Amino acid sequence: MSAQPPSPASEPENRPPLVVVREMKKYFPVTEGLIFERQIGSVRAVDGISFEIYPGETLGMVGESGCGKTTAGRTILGLYPITSGEVSISEIEVHKMNRPQALSLRRKAQMIFQDPYASLNPRWTVSAIIGEPIRIHRLAASEKERNERVHELMMLVGLSPRLINRFPHEFSGGQRQRIGVARALASNPEFIVCDEPISALDVSIQAQVVNLLEDLQEQFGLTYLFIAHDLSMVRHICNRVAVMYLGIIAELAGRDELYANPLHPYTQALLSAVPIPDPKKDRVRQRIILTGDVPSPLNPPSGCRFHPRCPIAQPQCAEKTPEWREVRPGHWVACHLV
Ligand code: SF4
């Protein structure tokens, strides 16, 4: 797929973007040999993606498992070194930051993880977990002040401060995710990557966590990259949505535009699987069933990466990489036939 230009600066408002990603690639080397290791290829987990995220907005990033969305989120935050391309967050150039800038970025940009249990140290109390970013970034003048701040954060995410000395295993899944949210908020960030924050939770709890994230966004003007594996999850929380497939972005548009008028065959297939609340409409609509698995990012297909699974693929699709084009204001897509 060709280089992806930025989405227009007018989307969704005229303020400069908080996060800018340009042609970002993240490859992982594949090696063989135990004693004399040699590289035999690369997993192209993220292969040249570009977009912006504006202050106060939520950009959804969706796609099947293995499409590179979690790697993209971690690379944007500098948790993985960037193979090539550029990323800036709040004017910190992540692709070439030094140690003081990395520390500053840790304060300004945080992550909420998919598995709240695995992401919390089981031997630490809630007080230590939420208090750690406050300690690292020296955001409290004394231990008393730090404890007060932990209390405040617990109340903010709907946890009773009476539980401050408990350990993660003493909480339910939803409560553990609230601890993760409080920890992410502790350093007063501007930007948070929410990496499938609700997919490990019971359906009954998912809406509560989404509502909490929305409330916090409103209260603190937070900016989110919200990663999810299906389009139904991001519908209510995102302003714009990027659909990822095998390391690239296939389509990017405003939420309403994308749901009303999906243009890429992959987006159309994903949307056709989203349940409709009206059973009559749900019965008659056509589902697009994709055949085959997502190909290996070690050796992605030529031309359009989606061509081996695309229901409307043409001979040219296997040969030529589709251009990334803005087909309507703010609606970008990479497909020869659109
Ligand atoms: Fe790709 Fe061709 Fe299908 Fe468009 S029609 S998504 S270019 S395979």
CSV table of N, CA and C and ligand atoms in Angstrom, one decimal, residues 1 250 263-266 303-314 316-318 320-322 334-338, ligand 1:
chain,number,residue,atom,x,y,z
A,1,MET,N,0.8,-1.2,0.0
A,1,MET,CA,0.0,0.0,0.0
A,1,MET,C,0.9,1.2,0.0
A,250,ALA,N,-6.7,0.3,6.2
A,250,ALA,CA,-7.5,0.1,5.0
A,250,ALA,C,-8.4,1.2,4.7
A,263,LEU,N,-16.6,1.8,2.7
A,263,LEU,CA,-16.2,1.7,1.3
A,263,LEU,C,-15.3,0.5,1.0
A,264,HIS,N,-14.4,0.2,2.0
A,264,HIS,CA,-13.5,-0.9,1.7
A,264,HIS,C,-14.2,-2.2,2.0
A,265,PRO,N,-13.9,-3.2,1.1
A,265,PRO,CA,-14.6,-4.5,1.3
A,265,PRO,C,-14.3,-5.1,2.7
A,266,TYR,N,-13.2,-4.8,3.2
A,266,TYR,CA,-12.9,-5.4,4.5
A,266,TYR,C,-13.7,-4.7,5.6
A,303,GLY,N,0.6,-6.6,-4.0
A,303,GLY,CA,-0.5,-5.7,-4.3
A,303,GLY,C,-1.3,-5.3,-3.1
A,304,CYS,N,-2.6,-5.5,-3.2
A,304,CYS,CA,-3.5,-5.2,-2.1
A,304,CYS,C,-3.4,-6.4,-1.1
A,305,ARG,N,-3.1,-6.1,0.1
A,305,ARG,CA,-2.9,-7.2,1.1
A,305,ARG,C,-4.1,-8.0,1.3
A,306,PHE,N,-5.3,-7.4,1.0
A,306,PHE,CA,-6.5,-8.1,1.3
A,306,PHE,C,-7.0,-9.0,0.1
A,307,HIS,N,-6.2,-8.9,-1.0
A,307,HIS,CA,-6.8,-9.6,-2.2
A,307,HIS,C,-7.0,-11.1,-2.0
A,308,PRO,N,-6.2,-11.9,-1.3
A,308,PRO,CA,-6.6,-13.3,-1.2
A,308,PRO,C,-7.9,-13.6,-0.5
A,309,ARG,N,-8.5,-12.6,0.2
A,309,ARG,CA,-9.7,-12.8,0.9
A,309,ARG,C,-10.9,-11.9,0.4
A,310,CYS,N,-10.5,-11.1,-0.5
A,310,CYS,CA,-11.5,-10.0,-0.9
A,310,CYS,C,-12.6,-10.7,-1.9
A,311,PRO,N,-13.8,-10.5,-1.5
A,311,PRO,CA,-14.9,-11.1,-2.4
A,311,PRO,C,-15.0,-10.4,-3.8
A,312,ILE,N,-14.4,-9.2,-4.0
A,312,ILE,CA,-14.6,-8.6,-5.3
A,312,ILE,C,-13.2,-8.3,-5.9
A,313,ALA,N,-12.2,-9.1,-5.5
A,313,ALA,CA,-10.8,-8.9,-6.1
A,313,ALA,C,-10.8,-9.0,-7.6
A,314,GLN,N,-10.0,-8.2,-8.2
A,314,GLN,CA,-9.7,-8.2,-9.7
A,314,GLN,C,-8.3,-8.6,-9.9
A,316,GLN,N,-5.8,-7.1,-11.2
A,316,GLN,CA,-4.9,-6.0,-10.9
A,316,GLN,C,-4.6,-5.9,-9.3
A,317,CYS,N,-5.5,-6.4,-8.5
A,317,CYS,CA,-5.4,-6.3,-7.1
A,317,CYS,C,-4.2,-7.0,-6.5
A,318,ALA,N,-3.8,-8.1,-7.2
A,318,ALA,CA,-2.7,-8.9,-6.8
A,318,ALA,C,-1.3,-8.3,-7.2
A,320,LYS,N,-0.9,-4.6,-8.1
A,320,LYS,CA,-0.7,-3.2,-7.8
A,320,LYS,C,-1.2,-2.8,-6.4
A,321,THR,N,-0.4,-2.1,-5.7
A,321,THR,CA,-0.8,-1.6,-4.4
A,321,THR,C,-1.8,-0.5,-4.5
A,322,PRO,N,-2.9,-0.6,-3.9
A,322,PRO,CA,-3.9,0.5,-4.0
A,322,PRO,C,-3.4,1.8,-3.4
A,334,ALA,N,-8.1,2.7,0.9
A,334,ALA,CA,-7.1,2.1,-0.1
A,334,ALA,C,-7.7,0.9,-0.8
A,335,CYS,N,-8.3,1.2,-1.9
A,335,CYS,CA,-8.9,0.1,-2.7
A,335,CYS,C,-9.0,0.6,-4.2
A,336,HIS,N,-8.6,-0.3,-5.1
A,336,HIS,CA,-8.6,0.1,-6.5
A,336,HIS,C,-10.1,0.3,-7.0
A,337,LEU,N,-11.0,-0.4,-6.4
A,337,LEU,CA,-12.4,-0.3,-7.0
A,337,LEU,C,-13.3,0.7,-6.3
A,338,VAL,N,-12.8,1.5,-5.4
A,338,VAL,CA,-13.6,2.5,-4.7
A,338,VAL,C,-13.6,3.8,-5.6
B,1,SF4,FE1,-8.1,-4.9,-2.4
B,1,SF4,FE2,-8.9,-5.2,-4.9
B,1,SF4,FE3,-10.5,-6.0,-2.8
B,1,SF4,FE4,-10.1,-3.4,-3.3
B,1,SF4,S1,-11.1,-4.8,-4.6
B,1,SF4,S2,-9.9,-4.4,-1.3
B,1,SF4,S3,-8.0,-3.4,-4.0
B,1,SF4,S4,-8.5,-6.8,-3.4
